[in-house]
């Protein structure tokens, strides 16, 4: 469970950086590009990837993740613009349904009473922790595109979780090599997009975006690295990793939001946090 905790910390730190980007006028797209450069370098230096171990059968997963990771960042930004922060947050959290379902249908995980209770309590925690009201200062564009972006966020994030689980199951290739290739593909594709935008004079390069991107990349690297390690250490219980990760982000994210950003939570939100704690307890108890 230590890997899940570390991944949760890195994930919330990424969210904090993205939340602060508007305050300091950071170009999120440029930061995303340089984030994958930093993540790729860290994977190369610390994980010592062996390029010769790749197999053709794994390339569809590498390419899919290399495309989905930067694309989902862009879609998230579009979803927030067209559908609002609250609805995008709902789509992100409810995407947990896809990998949990895959745990039992694809990865053939066994279901115990404690695990089922923990997962169901976790879903209840998600529902209660969602701010269903419109937040102060939130602007919502009533475009017909809004629901499309929400649907893409829901499906895309769910499939990314499933693909990472498949990556962790691949014994023929080290996860260090896999991570390096995924980050390399993601950086190459996002860099090409940035170059096109610069040539078209739709983007101007700034050092602060580069520096912010490097910091974001360190946190993103840690998030994905520990997430994969969690799947490896709990290879037969993918639903535990999927659920504990999502629920943990709710708990820590709420604490950070209250203490640092002075966010206001409703009584239902506090019930959600309590249910999230109970869910983590049940899931942890199941492992012992």
PDB file of C-alpha atoms in Angstrom:
ATOM      1  CA  UNK A   1       0.000   0.000   0.000  1.00  0.00           C
ATOM      2  CA  UNK A   2       3.024   2.306   0.379  1.00  0.00           C
ATOM      3  CA  UNK A   3       3.290   2.586  -3.419  1.00  0.00           C
ATOM      4  CA  UNK A   4      -0.366   3.633  -3.628  1.00  0.00           C
ATOM      5  CA  UNK A   5       0.225   6.291  -0.959  1.00  0.00           C
ATOM      6  CA  UNK A   6       3.278   7.677  -2.801  1.00  0.00           C
ATOM      7  CA  UNK A   7       1.372   7.706  -6.096  1.00  0.00           C
ATOM      8  CA  UNK A   8      -1.502   9.560  -4.419  1.00  0.00           C
ATOM      9  CA  UNK A   9       0.900  12.207  -3.062  1.00  0.00           C
ATOM     10  CA  UNK A  10       2.441  12.748  -6.501  1.00  0.00           C
ATOM     11  CA  UNK A  11      -0.994  12.870  -8.155  1.00  0.00           C
ATOM     12  CA  UNK A  12      -2.285  15.529  -5.758  1.00  0.00           C
ATOM     13  CA  UNK A  13       0.941  17.517  -6.226  1.00  0.00           C
ATOM     14  CA  UNK A  14       0.323  17.470  -9.995  1.00  0.00           C
ATOM     15  CA  UNK A  15      -3.201  18.792  -9.374  1.00  0.00           C
ATOM     16  CA  UNK A  16      -1.835  21.554  -7.139  1.00  0.00           C
ATOM     17  CA  UNK A  17       0.643  22.631  -9.838  1.00  0.00           C
ATOM     18  CA  UNK A  18      -2.101  22.706 -12.482  1.00  0.00           C
ATOM     19  CA  UNK A  19      -4.354  24.672 -10.111  1.00  0.00           C
ATOM     20  CA  UNK A  20      -1.595  27.249  -9.545  1.00  0.00           C
ATOM     21  CA  UNK A  21      -0.854  27.569 -13.276  1.00  0.00           C
ATOM     22  CA  UNK A  22      -3.616  30.142 -13.858  1.00  0.00           C
ATOM     23  CA  UNK A  23      -2.483  32.237 -10.883  1.00  0.00           C
ATOM     24  CA  UNK A  24       1.047  32.504 -12.299  1.00  0.00           C
ATOM     25  CA  UNK A  25       0.008  32.707 -15.981  1.00  0.00           C
ATOM     26  CA  UNK A  26       1.566  29.388 -16.929  1.00  0.00           C
ATOM     27  CA  UNK A  27       0.771  28.027 -20.384  1.00  0.00           C
ATOM     28  CA  UNK A  28      -0.527  24.573 -19.457  1.00  0.00           C
ATOM     29  CA  UNK A  29       0.019  23.064 -22.917  1.00  0.00           C
ATOM     30  CA  UNK A  30       3.687  24.084 -22.987  1.00  0.00           C
ATOM     31  CA  UNK A  31       4.148  22.811 -19.429  1.00  0.00           C
ATOM     32  CA  UNK A  32       2.644  19.461 -20.489  1.00  0.00           C
ATOM     33  CA  UNK A  33       5.137  19.168 -23.371  1.00  0.00           C
ATOM     34  CA  UNK A  34       8.191  19.771 -21.162  1.00  0.00           C
ATOM     35  CA  UNK A  35       6.684  17.594 -18.434  1.00  0.00           C
ATOM     36  CA  UNK A  36       7.115  14.529 -20.672  1.00  0.00           C
ATOM     37  CA  UNK A  37      10.689  15.557 -21.468  1.00  0.00           C
ATOM     38  CA  UNK A  38      11.513  15.594 -17.740  1.00  0.00           C
ATOM     39  CA  UNK A  39       9.649  12.325 -17.116  1.00  0.00           C
ATOM     40  CA  UNK A  40      11.479  10.621 -20.000  1.00  0.00           C
ATOM     41  CA  UNK A  41      14.885  11.782 -18.764  1.00  0.00           C
ATOM     42  CA  UNK A  42      14.124  10.570 -15.223  1.00  0.00           C
ATOM     43  CA  UNK A  43      12.991   7.194 -16.569  1.00  0.00           C
ATOM     44  CA  UNK A  44      16.211   6.892 -18.601  1.00  0.00           C
ATOM     45  CA  UNK A  45      18.538   7.931 -15.753  1.00  0.00           C
ATOM     46  CA  UNK A  46      16.976   6.083 -12.815  1.00  0.00           C
ATOM     47  CA  UNK A  47      15.248   3.081 -14.390  1.00  0.00           C
ATOM     48  CA  UNK A  48      17.964   2.129 -16.914  1.00  0.00           C
ATOM     49  CA  UNK A  49      15.644   1.074 -19.764  1.00  0.00           C
ATOM     50  CA  UNK A  50      16.772  -1.758 -22.011  1.00  0.00           C
ATOM     51  CA  UNK A  51      15.601  -0.769 -25.478  1.00  0.00           C
ATOM     52  CA  UNK A  52      16.375  -4.205 -26.904  1.00  0.00           C
ATOM     53  CA  UNK A  53      13.739  -5.936 -24.762  1.00  0.00           C
ATOM     54  CA  UNK A  54      10.692  -4.472 -26.509  1.00  0.00           C
ATOM     55  CA  UNK A  55       8.335  -6.844 -28.291  1.00  0.00           C
ATOM     56  CA  UNK A  56       6.056  -6.042 -31.214  1.00  0.00           C
ATOM     57  CA  UNK A  57       3.051  -7.405 -29.317  1.00  0.00           C
ATOM     58  CA  UNK A  58       3.367  -4.609 -26.709  1.00  0.00           C
ATOM     59  CA  UNK A  59       3.622  -1.699 -29.135  1.00  0.00           C
ATOM     60  CA  UNK A  60      -0.156  -1.092 -29.355  1.00  0.00           C
ATOM     61  CA  UNK A  61      -0.189  -0.439 -25.576  1.00  0.00           C
ATOM     62  CA  UNK A  62       2.867   1.860 -25.723  1.00  0.00           C
ATOM     63  CA  UNK A  63       1.486   3.832 -28.657  1.00  0.00           C
ATOM     64  CA  UNK A  64      -2.001   4.064 -27.126  1.00  0.00           C
ATOM     65  CA  UNK A  65      -0.626   5.441 -23.840  1.00  0.00           C
ATOM     66  CA  UNK A  66       1.793   7.749 -25.667  1.00  0.00           C
ATOM     67  CA  UNK A  67      -1.160   9.265 -27.513  1.00  0.00           C
ATOM     68  CA  UNK A  68      -3.752   9.209 -24.721  1.00  0.00           C
ATOM     69  CA  UNK A  69      -1.620  10.784 -21.962  1.00  0.00           C
ATOM     70  CA  UNK A  70      -0.953  14.177 -23.646  1.00  0.00           C
ATOM     71  CA  UNK A  71      -4.294  14.122 -25.495  1.00  0.00           C
ATOM     72  CA  UNK A  72      -6.251  13.692 -22.239  1.00  0.00           C
ATOM     73  CA  UNK A  73      -4.458  16.696 -20.718  1.00  0.00           C
ATOM     74  CA  UNK A  74      -5.695  18.786 -23.654  1.00  0.00           C
ATOM     75  CA  UNK A  75      -9.202  17.287 -23.519  1.00  0.00           C
ATOM     76  CA  UNK A  76      -9.375  18.007 -19.774  1.00  0.00           C
ATOM     77  CA  UNK A  77      -8.600  21.662 -20.433  1.00  0.00           C
ATOM     78  CA  UNK A  78     -11.280  21.772 -23.168  1.00  0.00           C
ATOM     79  CA  UNK A  79     -13.789  20.012 -20.911  1.00  0.00           C
ATOM     80  CA  UNK A  80     -13.228  22.565 -18.157  1.00  0.00           C
ATOM     81  CA  UNK A  81     -13.732  25.361 -20.692  1.00  0.00           C
ATOM     82  CA  UNK A  82     -16.946  23.963 -22.222  1.00  0.00           C
ATOM     83  CA  UNK A  83     -18.484  22.031 -19.301  1.00  0.00           C
ATOM     84  CA  UNK A  84     -17.020  23.625 -16.182  1.00  0.00           C
ATOM     85  CA  UNK A  85     -14.688  22.425 -13.439  1.00  0.00           C
ATOM     86  CA  UNK A  86     -17.359  20.602 -11.447  1.00  0.00           C
ATOM     87  CA  UNK A  87     -18.702  18.436 -14.265  1.00  0.00           C
ATOM     88  CA  UNK A  88     -15.189  17.607 -15.445  1.00  0.00           C
ATOM     89  CA  UNK A  89     -14.291  16.548 -11.914  1.00  0.00           C
ATOM     90  CA  UNK A  90     -17.357  14.272 -11.856  1.00  0.00           C
ATOM     91  CA  UNK A  91     -16.303  12.621 -15.137  1.00  0.00           C
ATOM     92  CA  UNK A  92     -12.761  12.073 -13.803  1.00  0.00           C
ATOM     93  CA  UNK A  93     -13.874  10.432 -10.580  1.00  0.00           C
ATOM     94  CA  UNK A  94     -16.601   8.278 -12.086  1.00  0.00           C
ATOM     95  CA  UNK A  95     -14.108   6.919 -14.651  1.00  0.00           C
ATOM     96  CA  UNK A  96     -13.101   4.542 -11.833  1.00  0.00           C
ATOM     97  CA  UNK A  97     -16.082   2.399 -12.928  1.00  0.00           C
ATOM     98  CA  UNK A  98     -14.222   1.264 -16.097  1.00  0.00           C
ATOM     99  CA  UNK A  99     -11.007  -0.148 -14.532  1.00  0.00           C
ATOM    100  CA  UNK A 100     -12.893  -1.715 -11.597  1.00  0.00           C
ATOM    101  CA  UNK A 101     -15.205  -3.472 -14.049  1.00  0.00           C
ATOM    102  CA  UNK A 102     -12.159  -4.556 -16.079  1.00  0.00           C
ATOM    103  CA  UNK A 103     -10.582  -6.018 -12.919  1.00  0.00           C
ATOM    104  CA  UNK A 104     -13.264  -8.706 -12.770  1.00  0.00           C
ATOM    105  CA  UNK A 105     -14.124  -9.118 -16.465  1.00  0.00           C
ATOM    106  CA  UNK A 106     -10.640  -8.902 -18.038  1.00  0.00           C
ATOM    107  CA  UNK A 107      -8.114  -9.584 -15.267  1.00  0.00           C
ATOM    108  CA  UNK A 108     -10.269 -12.286 -13.600  1.00  0.00           C
ATOM    109  CA  UNK A 109      -9.869 -10.948 -10.072  1.00  0.00           C
ATOM    110  CA  UNK A 110     -11.692 -12.799  -7.307  1.00  0.00           C
ATOM    111  CA  UNK A 111     -14.303 -10.857  -5.354  1.00  0.00           C
ATOM    112  CA  UNK A 112     -14.500 -11.138  -1.563  1.00  0.00           C
ATOM    113  CA  UNK A 113     -17.167  -9.676   0.720  1.00  0.00           C
ATOM    114  CA  UNK A 114     -14.738  -7.160   2.274  1.00  0.00           C
ATOM    115  CA  UNK A 115     -13.420  -6.092  -1.126  1.00  0.00           C
ATOM    116  CA  UNK A 116     -16.943  -5.647  -2.481  1.00  0.00           C
ATOM    117  CA  UNK A 117     -17.930  -3.624   0.596  1.00  0.00           C
ATOM    118  CA  UNK A 118     -14.827  -1.447   0.235  1.00  0.00           C
ATOM    119  CA  UNK A 119     -15.413  -0.789  -3.472  1.00  0.00           C
ATOM    120  CA  UNK A 120     -19.119  -0.005  -3.023  1.00  0.00           C
ATOM    121  CA  UNK A 121     -18.320   2.308  -0.107  1.00  0.00           C
ATOM    122  CA  UNK A 122     -15.693   3.923  -2.318  1.00  0.00           C
ATOM    123  CA  UNK A 123     -18.227   4.619  -5.060  1.00  0.00           C
ATOM    124  CA  UNK A 124     -20.552   6.121  -2.452  1.00  0.00           C
ATOM    125  CA  UNK A 125     -17.657   8.281  -1.230  1.00  0.00           C
ATOM    126  CA  UNK A 126     -17.094   9.538  -4.783  1.00  0.00           C
ATOM    127  CA  UNK A 127     -20.759  10.468  -5.196  1.00  0.00           C
ATOM    128  CA  UNK A 128     -20.854  12.326  -1.865  1.00  0.00           C
ATOM    129  CA  UNK A 129     -17.500  14.080  -2.386  1.00  0.00           C
ATOM    130  CA  UNK A 130     -18.492  15.565  -5.735  1.00  0.00           C
ATOM    131  CA  UNK A 131     -19.446  19.266  -5.545  1.00  0.00           C
ATOM    132  CA  UNK A 132     -22.745  19.017  -7.451  1.00  0.00           C
ATOM    133  CA  UNK A 133     -23.393  22.735  -7.085  1.00  0.00           C
ATOM    134  CA  UNK A 134     -21.825  25.342  -9.342  1.00  0.00           C
ATOM    135  CA  UNK A 135     -18.691  26.760  -7.725  1.00  0.00           C
ATOM    136  CA  UNK A 136     -18.276  30.483  -7.201  1.00  0.00           C
ATOM    137  CA  UNK A 137     -16.564  32.110 -10.145  1.00  0.00           C
ATOM    138  CA  UNK A 138     -16.991  29.074 -12.406  1.00  0.00           C
ATOM    139  CA  UNK A 139     -17.928  29.912 -15.963  1.00  0.00           C
ATOM    140  CA  UNK A 140     -19.702  27.389 -18.100  1.00  0.00           C
ATOM    141  CA  UNK A 141     -19.995  27.490 -21.871  1.00  0.00           C
ATOM    142  CA  UNK A 142     -23.335  25.970 -22.876  1.00  0.00           C
ATOM    143  CA  UNK A 143     -21.878  24.537 -26.111  1.00  0.00           C
ATOM    144  CA  UNK A 144     -23.117  21.207 -27.452  1.00  0.00           C
ATOM    145  CA  UNK A 145     -19.469  20.105 -27.417  1.00  0.00           C
ATOM    146  CA  UNK A 146     -19.507  19.971 -23.618  1.00  0.00           C
ATOM    147  CA  UNK A 147     -20.999  16.500 -23.227  1.00  0.00           C
ATOM    148  CA  UNK A 148     -18.599  15.101 -25.859  1.00  0.00           C
ATOM    149  CA  UNK A 149     -15.558  16.275 -23.887  1.00  0.00           C
ATOM    150  CA  UNK A 150     -17.015  14.858 -20.666  1.00  0.00           C
ATOM    151  CA  UNK A 151     -17.592  11.490 -22.344  1.00  0.00           C
ATOM    152  CA  UNK A 152     -14.014  11.446 -23.689  1.00  0.00           C
ATOM    153  CA  UNK A 153     -12.630  12.265 -20.226  1.00  0.00           C
ATOM    154  CA  UNK A 154     -14.711   9.480 -18.647  1.00  0.00           C
ATOM    155  CA  UNK A 155     -13.728   6.817 -21.206  1.00  0.00           C
ATOM    156  CA  UNK A 156     -10.151   8.014 -21.772  1.00  0.00           C
ATOM    157  CA  UNK A 157      -9.089   8.061 -18.123  1.00  0.00           C
ATOM    158  CA  UNK A 158     -10.724   4.679 -17.540  1.00  0.00           C
ATOM    159  CA  UNK A 159      -8.857   3.091 -20.433  1.00  0.00           C
ATOM    160  CA  UNK A 160      -5.541   4.664 -19.375  1.00  0.00           C
ATOM    161  CA  UNK A 161      -5.881   2.894 -16.011  1.00  0.00           C
ATOM    162  CA  UNK A 162      -6.583  -0.429 -17.750  1.00  0.00           C
ATOM    163  CA  UNK A 163      -3.622   0.031 -20.131  1.00  0.00           C
ATOM    164  CA  UNK A 164      -1.257   0.761 -17.230  1.00  0.00           C
ATOM    165  CA  UNK A 165      -2.416  -2.446 -15.554  1.00  0.00           C
ATOM    166  CA  UNK A 166      -1.619  -4.378 -18.748  1.00  0.00           C
ATOM    167  CA  UNK A 167       1.771  -2.684 -18.849  1.00  0.00           C
ATOM    168  CA  UNK A 168       2.494  -3.778 -15.267  1.00  0.00           C
ATOM    169  CA  UNK A 169       1.568  -7.372 -16.169  1.00  0.00           C
ATOM    170  CA  UNK A 170       4.131  -7.566 -18.960  1.00  0.00           C
ATOM    171  CA  UNK A 171       6.944  -9.669 -17.454  1.00  0.00           C
ATOM    172  CA  UNK A 172       9.002  -9.752 -20.652  1.00  0.00           C
ATOM    173  CA  UNK A 173       9.759  -6.016 -20.512  1.00  0.00           C
ATOM    174  CA  UNK A 174      10.816  -4.083 -17.404  1.00  0.00           C
ATOM    175  CA  UNK A 175       8.432  -1.342 -16.331  1.00  0.00           C
ATOM    176  CA  UNK A 176      11.383   1.075 -16.579  1.00  0.00           C
ATOM    177  CA  UNK A 177      11.764   0.325 -20.268  1.00  0.00           C
ATOM    178  CA  UNK A 178       8.016   0.557 -20.797  1.00  0.00           C
ATOM    179  CA  UNK A 179       7.769   3.896 -18.981  1.00  0.00           C
ATOM    180  CA  UNK A 180      10.672   5.352 -20.965  1.00  0.00           C
ATOM    181  CA  UNK A 181       9.066   4.397 -24.287  1.00  0.00           C
ATOM    182  CA  UNK A 182       5.639   5.751 -23.277  1.00  0.00           C
ATOM    183  CA  UNK A 183       7.131   9.073 -22.136  1.00  0.00           C
ATOM    184  CA  UNK A 184       9.241   9.287 -25.310  1.00  0.00           C
ATOM    185  CA  UNK A 185       6.197   8.789 -27.550  1.00  0.00           C
ATOM    186  CA  UNK A 186       4.144  11.279 -25.515  1.00  0.00           C
ATOM    187  CA  UNK A 187       6.926  13.910 -25.639  1.00  0.00           C
ATOM    188  CA  UNK A 188       7.551  13.443 -29.365  1.00  0.00           C
ATOM    189  CA  UNK A 189       3.885  13.828 -30.317  1.00  0.00           C
ATOM    190  CA  UNK A 190       3.251  16.793 -27.997  1.00  0.00           C
ATOM    191  CA  UNK A 191       6.495  18.504 -29.142  1.00  0.00           C
ATOM    192  CA  UNK A 192       5.454  18.177 -32.794  1.00  0.00           C
ATOM    193  CA  UNK A 193       2.117  19.783 -31.895  1.00  0.00           C
ATOM    194  CA  UNK A 194       3.889  22.633 -30.064  1.00  0.00           C
ATOM    195  CA  UNK A 195       6.271  23.254 -32.983  1.00  0.00           C
ATOM    196  CA  UNK A 196       3.301  23.494 -35.370  1.00  0.00           C
ATOM    197  CA  UNK A 197       1.568  25.993 -33.074  1.00  0.00           C
ATOM    198  CA  UNK A 198       4.756  28.080 -32.771  1.00  0.00           C
ATOM    199  CA  UNK A 199       5.213  28.107 -36.557  1.00  0.00           C
ATOM    200  CA  UNK A 200       1.578  29.188 -36.935  1.00  0.00           C
ATOM    201  CA  UNK A 201       2.317  31.904 -34.329  1.00  0.00           C
ATOM    202  CA  UNK A 202      -0.416  30.598 -32.034  1.00  0.00           C
ATOM    203  CA  UNK A 203       2.061  29.957 -29.196  1.00  0.00           C
ATOM    204  CA  UNK A 204       5.056  31.888 -27.860  1.00  0.00           C
ATOM    205  CA  UNK A 205       7.739  30.007 -25.949  1.00  0.00           C
ATOM    206  CA  UNK A 206       8.568  31.207 -22.413  1.00  0.00           C
ATOM    207  CA  UNK A 207      11.135  29.958 -19.907  1.00  0.00           C
ATOM    208  CA  UNK A 208       8.659  29.884 -17.025  1.00  0.00           C
ATOM    209  CA  UNK A 209       6.540  27.335 -18.915  1.00  0.00           C
ATOM    210  CA  UNK A 210       9.637  25.192 -19.452  1.00  0.00           C
ATOM    211  CA  UNK A 211      10.646  25.320 -15.776  1.00  0.00           C
ATOM    212  CA  UNK A 212       7.089  24.645 -14.591  1.00  0.00           C
ATOM    213  CA  UNK A 213       6.918  21.732 -17.031  1.00  0.00           C
ATOM    214  CA  UNK A 214      10.078  20.179 -15.605  1.00  0.00           C
ATOM    215  CA  UNK A 215       8.663  20.369 -12.067  1.00  0.00           C
ATOM    216  CA  UNK A 216       5.368  18.918 -13.311  1.00  0.00           C
ATOM    217  CA  UNK A 217       7.309  16.123 -15.018  1.00  0.00           C
ATOM    218  CA  UNK A 218       9.040  15.101 -11.786  1.00  0.00           C
ATOM    219  CA  UNK A 219       5.680  14.752 -10.022  1.00  0.00           C
ATOM    220  CA  UNK A 220       4.072  13.022 -13.010  1.00  0.00           C
ATOM    221  CA  UNK A 221       6.974  10.565 -13.235  1.00  0.00           C
ATOM    222  CA  UNK A 222       6.587   9.689  -9.555  1.00  0.00           C
ATOM    223  CA  UNK A 223       2.820   9.321  -9.913  1.00  0.00           C
ATOM    224  CA  UNK A 224       3.020   6.828 -12.799  1.00  0.00           C
ATOM    225  CA  UNK A 225       6.101   5.011 -11.452  1.00  0.00           C
ATOM    226  CA  UNK A 226       4.540   4.283  -8.048  1.00  0.00           C
ATOM    227  CA  UNK A 227       1.198   3.493  -9.691  1.00  0.00           C
ATOM    228  CA  UNK A 228       2.834   0.782 -11.805  1.00  0.00           C
ATOM    229  CA  UNK A 229       4.755  -0.530  -8.799  1.00  0.00           C
ATOM    230  CA  UNK A 230       1.470  -0.748  -6.871  1.00  0.00           C
ATOM    231  CA  UNK A 231      -0.030  -2.845  -9.657  1.00  0.00           C
ATOM    232  CA  UNK A 232       3.022  -5.099  -9.622  1.00  0.00           C
ATOM    233  CA  UNK A 233       2.969  -5.588  -5.852  1.00  0.00           C
ATOM    234  CA  UNK A 234      -0.805  -6.260  -5.884  1.00  0.00           C
ATOM    235  CA  UNK A 235      -0.842  -8.105  -9.198  1.00  0.00           C
ATOM    236  CA  UNK A 236      -3.901 -10.212  -8.360  1.00  0.00           C
ATOM    237  CA  UNK A 237      -5.950  -7.341  -6.931  1.00  0.00           C
ATOM    238  CA  UNK A 238      -6.157  -4.575  -9.572  1.00  0.00           C
ATOM    239  CA  UNK A 239      -9.486  -3.314  -8.197  1.00  0.00           C
ATOM    240  CA  UNK A 240      -7.749  -2.570  -4.884  1.00  0.00           C
ATOM    241  CA  UNK A 241      -5.190  -0.362  -6.657  1.00  0.00           C
ATOM    242  CA  UNK A 242      -7.804   1.364  -8.833  1.00  0.00           C
ATOM    243  CA  UNK A 243     -10.141   2.046  -5.896  1.00  0.00           C
ATOM    244  CA  UNK A 244      -7.555   2.963  -3.258  1.00  0.00           C
ATOM    245  CA  UNK A 245      -5.822   5.351  -5.672  1.00  0.00           C
ATOM    246  CA  UNK A 246      -8.997   7.228  -6.569  1.00  0.00           C
ATOM    247  CA  UNK A 247     -10.310   7.312  -3.011  1.00  0.00           C
ATOM    248  CA  UNK A 248      -6.932   8.374  -1.633  1.00  0.00           C
ATOM    249  CA  UNK A 249      -6.798  11.294  -4.051  1.00  0.00           C
ATOM    250  CA  UNK A 250     -10.232  12.389  -2.759  1.00  0.00           C
ATOM    251  CA  UNK A 251      -9.036  12.337   0.856  1.00  0.00           C
ATOM    252  CA  UNK A 252      -5.643  14.013   0.366  1.00  0.00           C
ATOM    253  CA  UNK A 253      -6.992  16.392  -2.294  1.00  0.00           C
ATOM    254  CA  UNK A 254      -9.745  17.507   0.089  1.00  0.00           C
ATOM    255  CA  UNK A 255      -7.245  18.091   2.910  1.00  0.00           C
ATOM    256  CA  UNK A 256      -4.984  20.141   0.623  1.00  0.00           C
ATOM    257  CA  UNK A 257      -7.967  22.084  -0.731  1.00  0.00           C
ATOM    258  CA  UNK A 258      -9.213  22.963   2.755  1.00  0.00           C
ATOM    259  CA  UNK A 259      -5.838  23.808   4.342  1.00  0.00           C
ATOM    260  CA  UNK A 260      -4.008  25.467   1.429  1.00  0.00           C
ATOM    261  CA  UNK A 261      -6.667  26.805  -0.946  1.00  0.00           C
ATOM    262  CA  UNK A 262      -9.304  27.484   1.757  1.00  0.00           C
ATOM    263  CA  UNK A 263     -11.962  25.621  -0.226  1.00  0.00           C
ATOM    264  CA  UNK A 264     -15.407  25.250   1.318  1.00  0.00           C
ATOM    265  CA  UNK A 265     -16.954  21.786   1.570  1.00  0.00           C
ATOM    266  CA  UNK A 266     -20.591  20.923   2.159  1.00  0.00           C
ATOM    267  CA  UNK A 267     -21.844  18.466   4.769  1.00  0.00           C
ATOM    268  CA  UNK A 268     -22.281  15.879   1.999  1.00  0.00           C
ATOM    269  CA  UNK A 269     -18.649  16.376   0.980  1.00  0.00           C
ATOM    270  CA  UNK A 270     -17.506  15.659   4.541  1.00  0.00           C
ATOM    271  CA  UNK A 271     -19.664  12.517   4.553  1.00  0.00           C
ATOM    272  CA  UNK A 272     -17.867  11.557   1.329  1.00  0.00           C
ATOM    273  CA  UNK A 273     -14.464  11.948   2.998  1.00  0.00           C
ATOM    274  CA  UNK A 274     -15.619   9.813   5.932  1.00  0.00           C
ATOM    275  CA  UNK A 275     -16.902   7.112   3.555  1.00  0.00           C
ATOM    276  CA  UNK A 276     -13.588   7.267   1.674  1.00  0.00           C
ATOM    277  CA  UNK A 277     -11.706   6.577   4.924  1.00  0.00           C
ATOM    278  CA  UNK A 278     -14.013   3.644   5.687  1.00  0.00           C
ATOM    279  CA  UNK A 279     -13.485   2.315   2.144  1.00  0.00           C
ATOM    280  CA  UNK A 280      -9.691   2.452   2.480  1.00  0.00           C
ATOM    281  CA  UNK A 281      -9.971   0.669   5.848  1.00  0.00           C
ATOM    282  CA  UNK A 282     -12.115  -2.121   4.356  1.00  0.00           C
ATOM    283  CA  UNK A 283      -9.821  -2.564   1.342  1.00  0.00           C
ATOM    284  CA  UNK A 284      -6.722  -2.623   3.573  1.00  0.00           C
ATOM    285  CA  UNK A 285      -8.395  -5.085   5.954  1.00  0.00           C
ATOM    286  CA  UNK A 286      -9.168  -7.356   2.999  1.00  0.00           C
ATOM    287  CA  UNK A 287      -5.449  -7.550   2.161  1.00  0.00           C
ATOM    288  CA  UNK A 288      -4.635  -8.881   5.627  1.00  0.00           C
TER     289      UNK A 288
END
